[in-house]
Short mmCIF file of C-alpha atoms in Angstrom, two decimals:
data_model
loop_
_atom_site.label_atom_id
_atom_site.label_comp_id
_atom_site.label_asym_id
_atom_site.label_seq_id
_atom_site.Cartn_x
_atom_site.Cartn_y
_atom_site.Cartn_z
CA SER A 1 97.10 28.30 48.40
CA ALA A 2 95.83 30.64 46.02
CA LEU A 3 95.34 33.16 48.68
CA GLN A 4 98.26 32.74 50.62
CA LEU A 5 99.80 33.55 46.80
CA ALA A 6 97.85 36.62 46.36
CA TYR A 7 98.98 38.14 49.53
CA LEU A 8 103.05 36.99 48.72
CA TYR A 9 102.59 38.69 45.20
CA ARG A 10 101.14 41.89 46.14
CA ASN A 11 103.65 42.14 49.05
CA MET A 12 106.03 41.61 46.19
CA GLY A 13 104.76 44.58 44.36
CA LYS A 14 103.08 42.24 41.60
CA ASP A 15 99.90 43.49 41.82
CA ARG A 16 98.57 41.74 38.49
CA GLU A 17 99.46 38.26 39.43
CA ALA A 18 97.95 38.93 43.21
CA GLN A 19 94.62 39.69 41.24
CA GLU A 20 95.28 36.97 39.29
CA MET A 21 95.47 34.13 42.39
CA ALA A 22 92.55 35.63 44.13
CA ALA A 23 90.48 35.34 41.11
CA ALA A 24 91.77 31.48 40.98
CA GLY A 25 90.84 31.72 44.97
CA GLU A 26 87.27 33.23 43.86
CA LYS A 27 86.59 29.89 41.56
CA ILE A 28 87.44 27.81 43.81
CA VAL A 29 84.67 29.02 46.30
CA ARG A 30 82.30 28.76 43.49
CA GLU A 31 82.97 25.39 42.99
CA THR A 32 83.43 24.22 46.86
CA ASN A 33 81.12 26.66 48.48
CA LEU A 34 83.79 27.47 50.99
CA GLY A 35 81.98 30.39 53.26
CA ARG A 36 85.29 30.99 55.00
CA LEU A 37 87.98 31.35 52.12
CA LYS A 38 85.04 33.54 49.92
CA ASP A 39 85.46 36.00 53.04
CA ASP A 40 88.91 36.07 53.05
CA LEU A 41 89.23 36.80 49.33
CA LEU A 42 86.59 39.61 49.59
CA TYR A 43 88.95 41.00 52.60
CA PHE A 44 91.81 40.53 50.19
CA ARG A 45 90.23 42.76 47.62
CA ALA A 46 88.92 45.05 50.15
CA GLU A 47 92.77 45.56 51.33
CA SER A 48 94.07 45.82 47.95
CA ALA A 49 91.76 48.21 47.09
CA PHE A 50 92.12 50.30 49.79
CA LEU A 51 96.23 50.18 48.88
CA GLN A 52 95.42 51.67 45.73
CA LYS A 53 93.33 54.46 47.18
CA LYS A 54 90.20 53.20 45.94
CA TYR A 55 87.83 53.60 48.74
CA GLY A 56 84.71 52.88 47.12
CA ASP A 57 85.55 49.96 45.84
CA ALA A 58 87.02 48.96 49.59
CA ILE A 59 83.99 49.73 51.08
CA GLY A 60 82.17 47.25 48.44
CA HIS A 61 84.07 44.32 49.09
CA LEU A 62 83.67 44.95 52.92
CA SER A 63 79.68 45.10 52.30
CA GLN A 64 79.47 42.05 50.54
CA MET A 65 81.74 39.94 53.12
CA THR A 66 79.19 37.38 55.60
CA GLU A 67 81.70 38.01 58.66
CA SER A 68 81.47 41.20 60.47
CA GLY A 69 83.98 42.17 63.61
CA TYR A 70 87.33 43.85 64.22
CA ARG A 71 89.18 43.46 60.87
CA VAL A 72 86.22 44.46 58.68
CA ASP A 73 84.78 47.20 61.00
CA LEU A 74 88.77 48.57 61.09
CA LEU A 75 89.31 48.77 57.50
CA ARG A 76 85.83 49.76 57.02
CA GLY A 77 86.22 52.94 59.04
CA GLN A 78 89.79 53.63 57.59
CA ALA A 79 88.05 53.52 54.18
CA LEU A 80 85.17 55.59 55.15
CA LEU A 81 87.30 58.46 56.63
CA GLU A 82 89.35 58.66 53.45
CA SER A 83 85.97 58.88 51.70
CA GLY A 84 85.12 62.03 54.04
CA LEU A 85 82.16 59.87 55.55
CA ALA A 86 83.36 61.06 59.00
CA GLN A 87 80.46 60.11 61.21
CA ASP A 88 80.07 56.49 59.59
CA ALA A 89 83.74 56.05 59.75
CA LEU A 90 83.81 57.10 63.43
CA GLN A 91 80.92 54.55 64.24
CA SER A 92 82.84 51.90 62.44
CA LEU A 93 86.29 52.36 64.23
CA GLU A 94 84.08 52.43 67.35
CA ARG A 95 82.89 49.30 66.91
CA ALA A 96 86.53 47.73 66.06
CA ALA A 97 87.87 49.12 69.15
CA LEU A 98 85.03 47.45 71.20
CA GLU A 99 85.58 44.02 69.11
CA SER A 100 89.66 44.12 69.06
CA PRO A 101 91.08 41.27 70.56
CA ASP A 102 93.92 43.24 72.22
CA ASP A 103 95.04 46.28 73.65
CA ASP A 104 97.28 47.38 70.79
CA ALA A 105 94.56 46.15 68.50
CA ARG A 106 91.78 48.18 70.37
CA ASN A 107 94.69 51.40 70.83
CA THR A 108 95.10 51.37 67.18
CA CYS A 109 91.48 51.81 66.79
CA ILE A 110 91.77 54.84 69.02
CA PHE A 111 94.63 55.91 67.17
CA PHE A 112 92.73 56.52 63.82
CA ILE A 113 90.23 58.04 65.84
CA VAL A 114 92.09 60.74 67.45
CA GLN A 115 94.09 61.39 64.10
CA HIS A 116 90.86 62.31 62.69
CA LEU A 117 89.64 64.35 65.52
CA VAL A 118 93.07 66.60 65.32
CA LYS A 119 92.76 66.66 61.26
CA ALA A 120 89.28 68.23 61.98
CA LYS A 121 90.52 70.73 64.65
CA ARG A 122 88.35 68.98 67.33
CA PHE A 123 91.24 69.30 70.11
CA ASP A 124 89.73 68.47 72.99
CA GLN A 125 87.66 65.81 71.93
CA ALA A 126 91.16 63.88 70.42
CA LEU A 127 92.55 64.62 74.21
CA THR A 128 89.84 62.57 75.71
CA GLU A 129 90.43 59.92 72.82
CA LEU A 130 94.10 59.75 73.62
CA GLY A 131 93.11 59.21 77.35
CA ARG A 132 91.61 55.93 76.63
CA ILE A 133 94.49 54.57 74.98
CA ARG A 134 96.55 52.57 77.55
CA ASP A 135 99.90 50.80 77.24
CA ALA A 136 100.65 52.17 73.97
CA SER A 137 103.30 50.35 71.98
CA GLN A 138 106.56 52.32 71.48
CA SER A 139 105.98 52.31 67.99
CA LEU A 140 102.48 53.52 68.54
CA GLU A 141 103.77 56.55 71.12
CA SER A 142 106.03 57.65 69.09
CA GLN A 143 103.02 58.88 66.74
CA ILE A 144 100.64 59.70 69.35
CA ARG A 145 103.24 62.45 71.26
CA PRO A 146 103.29 65.03 68.06
CA LEU A 147 99.40 64.90 67.85
CA ARG A 148 99.10 65.19 72.04
CA ALA A 149 101.43 68.11 71.96
CA LEU A 150 99.43 70.02 68.83
CA ALA A 151 96.30 69.35 70.57
CA TYR A 152 97.66 70.73 73.89
CA PHE A 153 99.06 73.68 71.86
CA GLU A 154 96.30 74.39 70.51
CA ILE A 155 93.94 74.49 73.42
CA GLY A 156 96.20 76.83 75.39
CA ARG A 157 97.64 74.36 77.58
CA TYR A 158 100.76 75.53 77.15
CA PRO A 159 102.92 73.83 79.90
CA ASP A 160 101.65 70.44 78.81
CA ALA A 161 102.35 71.58 75.22
CA ALA A 162 106.08 72.83 75.86
CA ARG A 163 106.99 69.54 77.91
CA GLU A 164 105.56 67.58 75.13
CA TYR A 165 107.34 69.11 72.29
CA ALA A 166 110.77 69.08 74.45
CA ALA A 167 110.75 65.41 75.04
CA LEU A 168 109.93 64.94 71.17
CA ALA A 169 112.89 67.10 70.22
CA ALA A 170 115.04 65.03 72.80
CA GLY A 171 114.06 62.13 71.57
CA SER A 172 114.08 62.57 67.70
CA PRO A 173 116.97 61.25 65.80
CA ASP A 174 116.38 63.39 62.99
CA PRO A 175 117.94 66.95 63.80
CA ARG A 176 115.95 68.90 61.50
CA ASP A 177 112.46 67.41 63.73
CA ALA A 178 114.34 67.66 66.63
CA ARG A 179 115.11 71.50 66.10
CA ARG A 180 111.52 71.90 64.85
CA TYR A 181 110.12 70.23 68.24
CA ARG A 182 112.29 72.66 70.05
CA TYR A 183 110.96 75.80 68.32
CA PHE A 184 107.39 74.63 69.38
CA SER A 185 108.41 74.40 72.59
CA VAL A 186 109.70 77.86 72.74
CA LEU A 187 106.61 78.79 71.60
CA ALA A 188 104.64 77.34 74.03
CA ASP A 189 106.79 78.84 76.66
CA PHE A 190 106.54 81.97 75.45
CA LYS A 191 102.91 82.11 75.18
CA ASP A 192 102.80 80.77 79.01
CA LYS A 193 104.87 84.02 79.60
CA ASN A 194 107.88 81.80 80.71
CA PHE A 195 110.14 84.16 78.91
CA SER A 196 113.29 83.46 80.83
CA TRP A 197 112.93 79.61 80.06
CA ALA A 198 111.69 80.54 76.35
CA GLU A 199 115.38 82.90 75.99
CA LYS A 200 117.30 80.01 77.32
CA LEU A 201 115.67 77.32 75.08
CA LEU A 202 116.04 80.07 72.07
CA ALA A 203 119.54 80.44 72.58
CA ASP A 204 120.26 76.76 72.50
CA ILE A 205 118.57 76.66 69.04
CA SER A 206 119.88 79.51 67.25
#
């Protein structure tokens, strides 16, 4: 179908051809009144605009959809966050979490909320939200742990921060990242007045 070709072209980096296929699909909608296809094409337009960092356009396309639910609220929440409309974004992401079809989808919504809270330096709230994530995939957990470690550090839970940073250092495939995580593990131990352990770790990274 035109929509499938539009996605194929977009994935190949051929945006002009993708938009032409989307336009062809929209012509079919006008001629046949296929409501579901209309929504799918609007969602494609919204996704494409988001990927091009045209967040206002993405929100506009989503507002024209008759469909509501997880994928609409998730993308709207992301676009609103990028537009600086944090309160509306968090409401949209929370709706998406409630509408999510499975745990992975729900966890993804909460992760975007956590990212924003950490960026906004609302570390206590970020940790509360992290507590809502259940059975995170390995990929998601690798993104969560640095945020959790930073939040622990910033609110003064230094033993927890040291433990998280040490685990990150041990599991990091990148030597530069591992060294950076070990440094923050040392710093957390130092702030916790765990000087003997901090000195040992510092010797390991010197």
